[in-house]
Short mmCIF file of C-alpha atoms and ligand atoms in Angstrom, two decimals:
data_model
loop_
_atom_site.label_atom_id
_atom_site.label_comp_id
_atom_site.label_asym_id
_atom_site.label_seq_id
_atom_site.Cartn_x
_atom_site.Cartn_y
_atom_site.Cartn_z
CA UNK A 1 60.71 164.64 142.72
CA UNK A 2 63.61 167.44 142.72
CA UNK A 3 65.24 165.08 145.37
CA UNK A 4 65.11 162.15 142.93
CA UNK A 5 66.36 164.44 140.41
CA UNK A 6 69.20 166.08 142.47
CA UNK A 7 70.62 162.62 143.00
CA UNK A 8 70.10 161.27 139.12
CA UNK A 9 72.63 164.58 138.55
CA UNK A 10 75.14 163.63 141.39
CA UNK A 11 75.08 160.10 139.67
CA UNK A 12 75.77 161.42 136.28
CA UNK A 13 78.31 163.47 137.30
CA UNK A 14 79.99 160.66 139.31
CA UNK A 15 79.87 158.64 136.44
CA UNK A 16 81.56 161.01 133.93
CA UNK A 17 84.32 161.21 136.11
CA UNK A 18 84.66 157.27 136.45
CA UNK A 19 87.80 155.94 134.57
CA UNK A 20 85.81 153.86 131.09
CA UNK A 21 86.59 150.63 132.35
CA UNK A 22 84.73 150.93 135.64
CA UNK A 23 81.79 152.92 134.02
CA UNK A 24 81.62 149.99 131.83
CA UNK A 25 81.48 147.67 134.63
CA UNK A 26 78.85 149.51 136.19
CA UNK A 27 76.39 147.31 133.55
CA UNK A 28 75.39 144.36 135.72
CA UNK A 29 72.77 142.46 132.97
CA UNK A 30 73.21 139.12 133.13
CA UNK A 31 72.62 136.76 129.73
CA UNK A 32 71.47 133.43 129.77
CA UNK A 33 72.78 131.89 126.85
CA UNK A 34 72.64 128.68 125.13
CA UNK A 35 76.08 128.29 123.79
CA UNK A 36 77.01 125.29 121.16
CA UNK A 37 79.72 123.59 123.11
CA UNK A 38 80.18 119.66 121.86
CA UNK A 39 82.87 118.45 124.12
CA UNK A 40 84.51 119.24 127.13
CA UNK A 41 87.19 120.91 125.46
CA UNK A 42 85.00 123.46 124.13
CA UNK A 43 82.96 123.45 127.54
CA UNK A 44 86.18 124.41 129.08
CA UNK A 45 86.50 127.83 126.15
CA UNK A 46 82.71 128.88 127.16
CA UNK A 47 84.48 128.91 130.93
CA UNK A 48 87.49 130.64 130.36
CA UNK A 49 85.45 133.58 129.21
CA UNK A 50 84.35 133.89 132.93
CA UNK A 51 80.42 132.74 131.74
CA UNK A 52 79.14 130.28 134.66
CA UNK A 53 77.90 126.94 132.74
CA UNK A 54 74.76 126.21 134.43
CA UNK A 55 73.86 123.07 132.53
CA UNK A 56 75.33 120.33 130.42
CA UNK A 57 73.95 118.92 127.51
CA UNK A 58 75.02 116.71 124.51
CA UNK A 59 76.19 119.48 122.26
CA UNK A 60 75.36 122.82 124.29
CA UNK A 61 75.78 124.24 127.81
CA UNK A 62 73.35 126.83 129.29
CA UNK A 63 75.51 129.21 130.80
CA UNK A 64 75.30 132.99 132.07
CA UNK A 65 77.14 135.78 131.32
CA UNK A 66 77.75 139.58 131.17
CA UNK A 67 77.59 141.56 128.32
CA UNK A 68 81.62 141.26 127.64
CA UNK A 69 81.65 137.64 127.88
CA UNK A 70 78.35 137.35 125.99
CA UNK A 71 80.34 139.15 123.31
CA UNK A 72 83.41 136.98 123.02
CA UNK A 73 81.25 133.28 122.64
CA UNK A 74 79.28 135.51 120.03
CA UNK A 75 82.46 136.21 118.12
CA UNK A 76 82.96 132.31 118.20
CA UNK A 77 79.78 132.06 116.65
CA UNK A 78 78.86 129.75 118.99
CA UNK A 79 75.30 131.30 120.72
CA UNK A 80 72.49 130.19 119.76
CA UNK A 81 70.11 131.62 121.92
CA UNK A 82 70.27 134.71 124.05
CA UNK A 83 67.78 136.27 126.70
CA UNK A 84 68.64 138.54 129.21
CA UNK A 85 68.49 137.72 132.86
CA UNK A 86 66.28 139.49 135.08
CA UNK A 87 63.92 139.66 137.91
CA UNK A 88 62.28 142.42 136.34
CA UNK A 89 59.77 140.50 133.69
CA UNK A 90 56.95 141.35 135.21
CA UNK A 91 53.17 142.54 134.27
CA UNK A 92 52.46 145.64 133.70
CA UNK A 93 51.87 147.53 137.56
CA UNK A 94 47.88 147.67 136.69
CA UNK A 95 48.19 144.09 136.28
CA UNK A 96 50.21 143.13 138.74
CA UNK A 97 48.14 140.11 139.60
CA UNK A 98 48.94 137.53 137.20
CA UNK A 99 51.30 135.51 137.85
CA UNK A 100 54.82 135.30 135.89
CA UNK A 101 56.60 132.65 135.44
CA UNK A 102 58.54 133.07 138.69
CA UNK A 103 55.41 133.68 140.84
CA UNK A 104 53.71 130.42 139.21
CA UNK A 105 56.63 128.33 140.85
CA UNK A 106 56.28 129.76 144.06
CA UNK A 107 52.92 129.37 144.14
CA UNK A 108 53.48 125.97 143.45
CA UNK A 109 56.15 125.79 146.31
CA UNK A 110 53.63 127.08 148.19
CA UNK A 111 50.78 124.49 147.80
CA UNK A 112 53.98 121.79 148.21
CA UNK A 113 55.19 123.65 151.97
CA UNK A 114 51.30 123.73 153.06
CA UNK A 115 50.38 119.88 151.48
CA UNK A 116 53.84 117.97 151.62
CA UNK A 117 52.08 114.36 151.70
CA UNK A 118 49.34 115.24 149.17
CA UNK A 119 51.43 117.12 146.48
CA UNK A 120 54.40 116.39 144.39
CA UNK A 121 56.23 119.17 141.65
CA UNK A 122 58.87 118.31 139.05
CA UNK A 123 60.08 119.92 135.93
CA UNK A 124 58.48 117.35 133.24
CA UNK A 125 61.00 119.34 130.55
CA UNK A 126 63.02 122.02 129.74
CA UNK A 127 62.40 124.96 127.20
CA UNK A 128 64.93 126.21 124.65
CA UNK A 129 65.90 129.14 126.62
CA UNK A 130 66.56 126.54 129.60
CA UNK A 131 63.31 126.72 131.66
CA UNK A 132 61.69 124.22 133.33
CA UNK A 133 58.28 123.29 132.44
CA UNK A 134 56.53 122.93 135.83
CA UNK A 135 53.67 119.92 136.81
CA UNK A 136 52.53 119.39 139.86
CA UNK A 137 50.61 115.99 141.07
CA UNK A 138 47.79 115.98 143.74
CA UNK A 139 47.30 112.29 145.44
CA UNK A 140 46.76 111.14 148.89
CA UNK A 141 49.58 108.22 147.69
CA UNK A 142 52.01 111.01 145.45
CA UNK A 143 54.40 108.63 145.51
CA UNK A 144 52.60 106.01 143.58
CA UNK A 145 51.22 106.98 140.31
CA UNK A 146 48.71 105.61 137.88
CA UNK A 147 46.38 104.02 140.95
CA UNK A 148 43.61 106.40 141.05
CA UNK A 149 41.32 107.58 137.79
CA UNK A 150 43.43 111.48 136.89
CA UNK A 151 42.46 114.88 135.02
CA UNK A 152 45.30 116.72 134.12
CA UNK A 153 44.58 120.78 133.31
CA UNK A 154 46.73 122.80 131.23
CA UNK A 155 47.54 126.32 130.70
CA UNK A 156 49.99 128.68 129.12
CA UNK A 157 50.21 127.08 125.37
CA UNK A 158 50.26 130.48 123.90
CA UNK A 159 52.34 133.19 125.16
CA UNK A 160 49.78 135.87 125.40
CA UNK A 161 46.62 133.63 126.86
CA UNK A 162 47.62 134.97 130.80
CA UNK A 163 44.09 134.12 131.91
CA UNK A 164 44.95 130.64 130.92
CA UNK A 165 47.32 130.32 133.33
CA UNK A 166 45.61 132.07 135.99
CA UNK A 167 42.34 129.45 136.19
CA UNK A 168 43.82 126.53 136.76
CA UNK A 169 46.34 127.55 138.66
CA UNK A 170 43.62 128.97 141.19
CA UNK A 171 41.22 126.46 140.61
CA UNK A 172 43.65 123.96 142.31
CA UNK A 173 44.59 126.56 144.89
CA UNK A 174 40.67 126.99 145.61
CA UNK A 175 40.08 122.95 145.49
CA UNK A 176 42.77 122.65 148.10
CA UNK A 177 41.66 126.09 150.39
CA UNK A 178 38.08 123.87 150.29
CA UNK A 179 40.07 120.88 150.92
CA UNK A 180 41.49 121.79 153.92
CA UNK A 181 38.13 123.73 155.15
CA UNK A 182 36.53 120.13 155.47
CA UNK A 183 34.06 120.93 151.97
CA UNK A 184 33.04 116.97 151.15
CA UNK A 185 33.38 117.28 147.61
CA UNK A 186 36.87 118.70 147.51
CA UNK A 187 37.74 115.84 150.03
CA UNK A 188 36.11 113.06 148.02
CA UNK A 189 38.23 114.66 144.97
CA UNK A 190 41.29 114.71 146.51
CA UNK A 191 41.34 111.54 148.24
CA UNK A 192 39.84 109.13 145.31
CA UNK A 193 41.45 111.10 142.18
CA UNK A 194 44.60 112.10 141.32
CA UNK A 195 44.56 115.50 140.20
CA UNK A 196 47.42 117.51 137.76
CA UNK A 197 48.10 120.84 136.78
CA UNK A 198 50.38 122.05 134.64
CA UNK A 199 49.64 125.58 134.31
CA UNK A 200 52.45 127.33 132.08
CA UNK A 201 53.15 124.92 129.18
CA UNK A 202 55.16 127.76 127.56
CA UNK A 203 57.23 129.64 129.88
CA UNK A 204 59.78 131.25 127.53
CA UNK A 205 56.81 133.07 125.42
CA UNK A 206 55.05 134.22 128.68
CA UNK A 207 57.55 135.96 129.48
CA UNK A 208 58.83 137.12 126.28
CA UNK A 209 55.51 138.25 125.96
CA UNK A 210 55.31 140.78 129.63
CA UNK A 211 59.58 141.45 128.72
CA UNK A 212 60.37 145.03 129.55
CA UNK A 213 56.95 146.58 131.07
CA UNK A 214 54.41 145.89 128.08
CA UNK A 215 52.60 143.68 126.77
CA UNK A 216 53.89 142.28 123.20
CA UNK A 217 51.16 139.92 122.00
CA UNK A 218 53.39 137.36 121.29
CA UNK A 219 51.75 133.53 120.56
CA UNK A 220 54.68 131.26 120.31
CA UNK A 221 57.66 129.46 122.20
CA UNK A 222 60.79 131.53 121.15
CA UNK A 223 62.43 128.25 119.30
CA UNK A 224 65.25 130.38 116.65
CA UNK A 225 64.11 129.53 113.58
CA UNK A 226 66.14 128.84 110.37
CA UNK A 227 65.21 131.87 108.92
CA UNK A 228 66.13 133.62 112.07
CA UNK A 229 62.50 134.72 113.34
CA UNK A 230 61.29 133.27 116.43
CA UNK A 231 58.83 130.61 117.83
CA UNK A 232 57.14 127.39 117.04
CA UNK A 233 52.78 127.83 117.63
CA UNK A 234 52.88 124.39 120.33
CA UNK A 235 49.48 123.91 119.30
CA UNK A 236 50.34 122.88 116.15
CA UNK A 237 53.06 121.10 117.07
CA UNK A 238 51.82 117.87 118.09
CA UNK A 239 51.99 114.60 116.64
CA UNK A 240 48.30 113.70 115.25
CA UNK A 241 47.51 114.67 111.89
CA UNK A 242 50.34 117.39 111.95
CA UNK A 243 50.67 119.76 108.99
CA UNK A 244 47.69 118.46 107.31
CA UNK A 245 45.01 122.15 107.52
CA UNK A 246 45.29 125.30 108.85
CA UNK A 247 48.59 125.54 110.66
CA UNK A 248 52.03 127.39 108.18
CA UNK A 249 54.93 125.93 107.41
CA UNK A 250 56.42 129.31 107.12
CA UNK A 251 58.79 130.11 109.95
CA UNK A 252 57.52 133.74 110.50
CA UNK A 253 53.98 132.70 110.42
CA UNK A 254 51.95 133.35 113.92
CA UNK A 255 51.11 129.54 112.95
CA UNK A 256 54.64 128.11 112.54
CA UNK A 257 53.94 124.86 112.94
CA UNK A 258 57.53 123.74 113.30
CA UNK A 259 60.28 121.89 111.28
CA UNK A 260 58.60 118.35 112.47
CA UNK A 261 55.74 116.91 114.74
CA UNK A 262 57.09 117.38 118.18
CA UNK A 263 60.07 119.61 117.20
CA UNK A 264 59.86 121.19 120.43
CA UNK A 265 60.94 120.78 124.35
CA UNK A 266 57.45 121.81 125.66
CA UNK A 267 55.44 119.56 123.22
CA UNK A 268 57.94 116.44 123.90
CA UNK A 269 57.48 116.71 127.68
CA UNK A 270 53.37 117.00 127.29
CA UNK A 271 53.78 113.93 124.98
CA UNK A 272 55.52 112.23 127.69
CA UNK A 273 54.06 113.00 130.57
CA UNK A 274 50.82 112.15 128.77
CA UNK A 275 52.17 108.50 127.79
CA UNK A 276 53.43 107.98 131.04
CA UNK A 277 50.53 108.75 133.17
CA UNK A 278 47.74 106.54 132.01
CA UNK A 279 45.55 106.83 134.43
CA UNK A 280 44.76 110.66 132.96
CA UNK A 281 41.11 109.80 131.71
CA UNK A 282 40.58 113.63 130.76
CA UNK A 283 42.52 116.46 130.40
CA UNK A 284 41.36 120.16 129.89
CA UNK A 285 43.64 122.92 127.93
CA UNK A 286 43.25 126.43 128.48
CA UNK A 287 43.11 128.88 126.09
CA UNK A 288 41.95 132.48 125.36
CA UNK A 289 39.84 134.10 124.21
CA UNK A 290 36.24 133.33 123.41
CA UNK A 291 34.19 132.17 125.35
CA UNK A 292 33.98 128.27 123.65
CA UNK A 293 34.00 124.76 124.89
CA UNK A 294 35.48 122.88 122.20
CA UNK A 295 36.59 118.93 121.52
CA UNK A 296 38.35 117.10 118.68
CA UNK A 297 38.63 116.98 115.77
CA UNK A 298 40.55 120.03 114.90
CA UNK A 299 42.03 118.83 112.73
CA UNK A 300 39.26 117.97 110.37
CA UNK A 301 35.46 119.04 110.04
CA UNK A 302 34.37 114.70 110.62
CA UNK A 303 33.26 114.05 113.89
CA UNK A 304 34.56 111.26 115.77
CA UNK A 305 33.54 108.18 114.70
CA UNK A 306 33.29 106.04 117.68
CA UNK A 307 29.93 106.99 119.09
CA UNK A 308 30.32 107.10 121.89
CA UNK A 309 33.14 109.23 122.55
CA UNK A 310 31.92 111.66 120.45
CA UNK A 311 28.76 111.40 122.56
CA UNK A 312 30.98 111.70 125.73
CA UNK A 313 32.60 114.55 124.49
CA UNK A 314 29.27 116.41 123.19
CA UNK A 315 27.48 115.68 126.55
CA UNK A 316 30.02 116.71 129.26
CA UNK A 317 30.82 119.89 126.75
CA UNK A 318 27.26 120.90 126.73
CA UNK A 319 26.63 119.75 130.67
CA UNK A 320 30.04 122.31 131.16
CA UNK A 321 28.63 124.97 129.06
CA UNK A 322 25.12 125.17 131.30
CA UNK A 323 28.12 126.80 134.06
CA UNK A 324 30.45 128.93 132.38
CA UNK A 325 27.69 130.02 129.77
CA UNK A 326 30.03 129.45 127.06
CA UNK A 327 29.34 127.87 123.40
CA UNK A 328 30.20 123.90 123.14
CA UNK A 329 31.22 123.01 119.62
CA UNK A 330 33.44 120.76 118.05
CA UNK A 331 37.20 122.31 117.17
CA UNK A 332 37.22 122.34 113.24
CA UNK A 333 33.54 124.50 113.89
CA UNK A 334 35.61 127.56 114.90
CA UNK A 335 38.50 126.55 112.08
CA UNK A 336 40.48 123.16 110.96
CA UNK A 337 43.97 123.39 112.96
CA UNK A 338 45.89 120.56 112.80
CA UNK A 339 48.68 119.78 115.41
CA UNK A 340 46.88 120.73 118.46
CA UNK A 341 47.21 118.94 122.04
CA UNK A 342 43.27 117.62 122.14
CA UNK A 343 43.55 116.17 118.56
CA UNK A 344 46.65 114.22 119.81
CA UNK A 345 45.58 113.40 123.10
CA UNK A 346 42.45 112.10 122.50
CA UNK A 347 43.61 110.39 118.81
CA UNK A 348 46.37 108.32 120.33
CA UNK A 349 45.53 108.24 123.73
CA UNK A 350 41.97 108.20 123.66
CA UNK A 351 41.84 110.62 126.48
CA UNK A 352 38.73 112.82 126.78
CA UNK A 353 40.27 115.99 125.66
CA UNK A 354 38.68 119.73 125.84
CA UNK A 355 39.65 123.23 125.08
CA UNK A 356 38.32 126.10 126.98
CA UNK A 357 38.95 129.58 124.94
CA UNK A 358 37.95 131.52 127.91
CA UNK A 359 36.99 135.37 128.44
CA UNK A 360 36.14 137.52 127.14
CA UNK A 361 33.49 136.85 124.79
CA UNK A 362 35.26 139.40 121.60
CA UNK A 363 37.91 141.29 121.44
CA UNK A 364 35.93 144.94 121.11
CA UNK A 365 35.85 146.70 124.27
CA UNK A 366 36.74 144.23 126.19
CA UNK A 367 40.91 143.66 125.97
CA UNK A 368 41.07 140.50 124.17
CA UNK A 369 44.33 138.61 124.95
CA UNK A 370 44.58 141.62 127.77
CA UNK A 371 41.18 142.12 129.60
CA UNK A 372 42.80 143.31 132.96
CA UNK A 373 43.16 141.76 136.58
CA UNK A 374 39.63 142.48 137.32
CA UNK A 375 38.49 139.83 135.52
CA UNK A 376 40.34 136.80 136.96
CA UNK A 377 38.32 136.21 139.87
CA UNK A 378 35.06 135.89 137.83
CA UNK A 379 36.60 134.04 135.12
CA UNK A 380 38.10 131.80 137.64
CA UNK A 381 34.88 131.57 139.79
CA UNK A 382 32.63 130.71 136.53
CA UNK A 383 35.00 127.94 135.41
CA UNK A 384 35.22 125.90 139.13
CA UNK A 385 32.27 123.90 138.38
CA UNK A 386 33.24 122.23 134.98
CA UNK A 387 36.50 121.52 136.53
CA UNK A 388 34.67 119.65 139.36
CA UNK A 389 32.56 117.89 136.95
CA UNK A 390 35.76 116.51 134.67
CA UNK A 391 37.06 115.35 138.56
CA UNK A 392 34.00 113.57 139.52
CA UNK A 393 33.35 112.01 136.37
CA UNK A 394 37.53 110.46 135.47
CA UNK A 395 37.23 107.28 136.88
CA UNK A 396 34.39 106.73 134.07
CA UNK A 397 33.55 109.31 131.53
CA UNK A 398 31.12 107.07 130.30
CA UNK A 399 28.94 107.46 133.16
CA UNK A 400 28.13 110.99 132.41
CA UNK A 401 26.23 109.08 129.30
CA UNK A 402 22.55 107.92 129.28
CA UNK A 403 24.19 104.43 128.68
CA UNK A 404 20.19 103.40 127.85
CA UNK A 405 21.14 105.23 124.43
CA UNK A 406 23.80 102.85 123.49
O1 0X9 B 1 44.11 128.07 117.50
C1 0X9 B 1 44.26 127.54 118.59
O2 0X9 B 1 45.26 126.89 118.89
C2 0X9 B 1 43.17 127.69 119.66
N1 0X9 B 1 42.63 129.02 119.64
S1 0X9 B 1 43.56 130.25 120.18
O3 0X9 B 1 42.85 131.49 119.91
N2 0X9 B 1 43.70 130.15 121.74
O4 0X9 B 1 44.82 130.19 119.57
C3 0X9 B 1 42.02 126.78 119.30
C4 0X9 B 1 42.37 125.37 119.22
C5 0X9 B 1 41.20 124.59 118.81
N3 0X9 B 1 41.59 123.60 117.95
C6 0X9 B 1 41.32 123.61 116.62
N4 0X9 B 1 40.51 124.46 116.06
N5 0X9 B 1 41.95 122.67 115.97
ZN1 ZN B 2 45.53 129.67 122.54
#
């Protein structure tokens, strides 16, 4: 302790003795910026400044900077977004656990080293403060899509949801630890369906949200909004029935749910991945909290009107719910939202679509958004079993019917 302190004093003193300019270049933040730059012309001003341009695109660069040359593109009025640059977003130390949005890609990295020929990861998008929205594919033929019957899981809509990162991102890391110890089911799964994860849909509000030590309980991307408040709510965001009940059109809303239907990068590149991977039969979205099983509508309290998907849904909701213990029930039950992924994804694609608000079960006593690492192994552990049960049953939904009823 006194030693620490000593040393904090010989620093201090150092420093005041430091001609300005090199105390001032003692401040090593780095910015990532997204700087309005139309041609190369202007491309070639965001450079003189000394900023690095990491990326090109139509109108804007990404490009990082320190704080001085931050400044002088600000003065041109050309920034549009700003975030600093740092290794140090992290959880909280108690829960260290959880994975940022760093530690998700090398986990990924690390399933790819370990299962080269079964596993493929790409960046499906990127977000507005330029990062890549991860997906990774599991197939015994990665190379060849749309040939084997697919369940894609989600996580990470909502900025503050952690646990909805952390169970399927360990389910698939469990699926393939089983995989590899020879357990016939996790074989069978991984040999005759193709299985896809994309487990932090909103990167930029993660890790807004864990920014600087402590915990913000943010919801949203971190889109700049007219007004100048932040963030678009992505699951209100998409396509199907958009802006019809129970999502704002107010900018500052916890709601927002954004200028148009697919305003945003992370929504597009679901959209898209979803429309270009036909093959996904059934997809599962994680949310928290709760403690629900829920399918479309959302949007509105009718039910689905072909009966048998709304029989489909019902059934493997309910058949889910006898393993997690959670409630089954239609969306609009808990509230009409319109914009959400399941409404879309089922209503255009007609893909079998659930939401899981996972624990806990209330928010009293029990840390709501934040219920603590100790959870994540029983939360993950309770959910394994539904997730096997949406893999056995994608090559034919149907089949988890009594057909005899139809
Ligand atoms: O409101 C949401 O987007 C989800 N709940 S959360 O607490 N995780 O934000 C629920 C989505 C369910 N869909 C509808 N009710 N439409
Ligand atoms: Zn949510």
């Amino acid at each position: 302790m006194k030693i620490k302190s000593c040393l904090a004093c010989l620093t201090l003193a150092g420093l005041a003795f430091l001609p300005i300019h090199q105390a001032e270049s003692i401040d090593s933040t780095q910015y990532m910026l997204k700087v309005r730059a139309k041609d190369k012309f202007e491309r070639s001003v965001v450079a003189n400044t000394g900023a690095s341009i990491e990326r090109v695109g139509e109108d804007w660069v990404l490009a990082i900077a320190n704080l001085e040359e931050k400044n002088q593109l600000e003065k041109l009025g050309w920034v549009e977004h700003s975030s600093v640059l740092t290794s140090t977003m992290d959880f909280p130390d108690q829960d260290r656990d959880f994975h940022n949005y760093t530690e998700v890609k090398a986990a990924l990295d690390e399933l790819v080293n370990q299962y080269p020929d079964l596993m493929r990861l790409g960046s499906i998008g990127m977000t507005h403060q330029g990062r890549d929205i991860w997906s990774l594919r599991i197939s015994t033929n990665p190379d060849f899509s749309e040939n084997k019957p697919a369940v894609l899981f989600l996580g990470g809509h909502h900025a503050r949801e952690h646990l909805s990162v952390e169970v399927p991102l360990r389910f698939v890391q469990w699926l393939m630890s089983e995989y590899k110890k020879g357990n016939p089911r996790a074989v069978r799964y991984v040999e005759t369906r193709e299985i896809h994860l994309i487990p932090m849909v909103n990167p930029d509000g993660l890790e807004y949200d864990i920014e600087g030590g402590r915990y913000k309980t943010w919801r949203k991307n971190r889109r700049v909004n007219r007004d100048g408040t932040y963030g678009v709510d992505l699951n209100r965001n998409y396509g199907y029935q958009w802006g019809t009940g129970g999502s704002s059109n107010s900018p500052n809303s916890e709601t927002y749910m954004g200028p148009q239907a697919f305003s945003e990068p992370e929504t597009q590149a679901i959209k898209l991945y979803i429309e270009t991977h036909k093959n996904i039969s059934i997809l599962l979205s994680f949310h928290t909290f709760s403690e629900l099983i829920l399918y479309p509508w959302g949007w509105s309290n009718g039910s689905i009107s072909e009966a048998r998907d709304k029989a489909v849904h019902e059934k493997m909701a309910r058949k889910m719910a006898t393993w997690n213990k959670y409630t089954p029930e239609q969306s609009s039950d808990l509230y009409i939202a319109s914009g959400d992924l399941t409404d879309w994804a089922y209503g255009t694609q007609k893909v079998i679509s659930f939401t899981f608000e996972l624990d806990p079960a209330n928010q009293w006593g029990s840390g709501g958004f934040y219920p603590g690492q100790g959870v994540i192994q029983g939360v993950v552990q309770k959910n394994i079993e539904p997730c096997m049960y949406l893999l056995e049953y994608a090559d034919n939904p149907y089949r988890s019917l009594d057909e005899a009823a139809f």
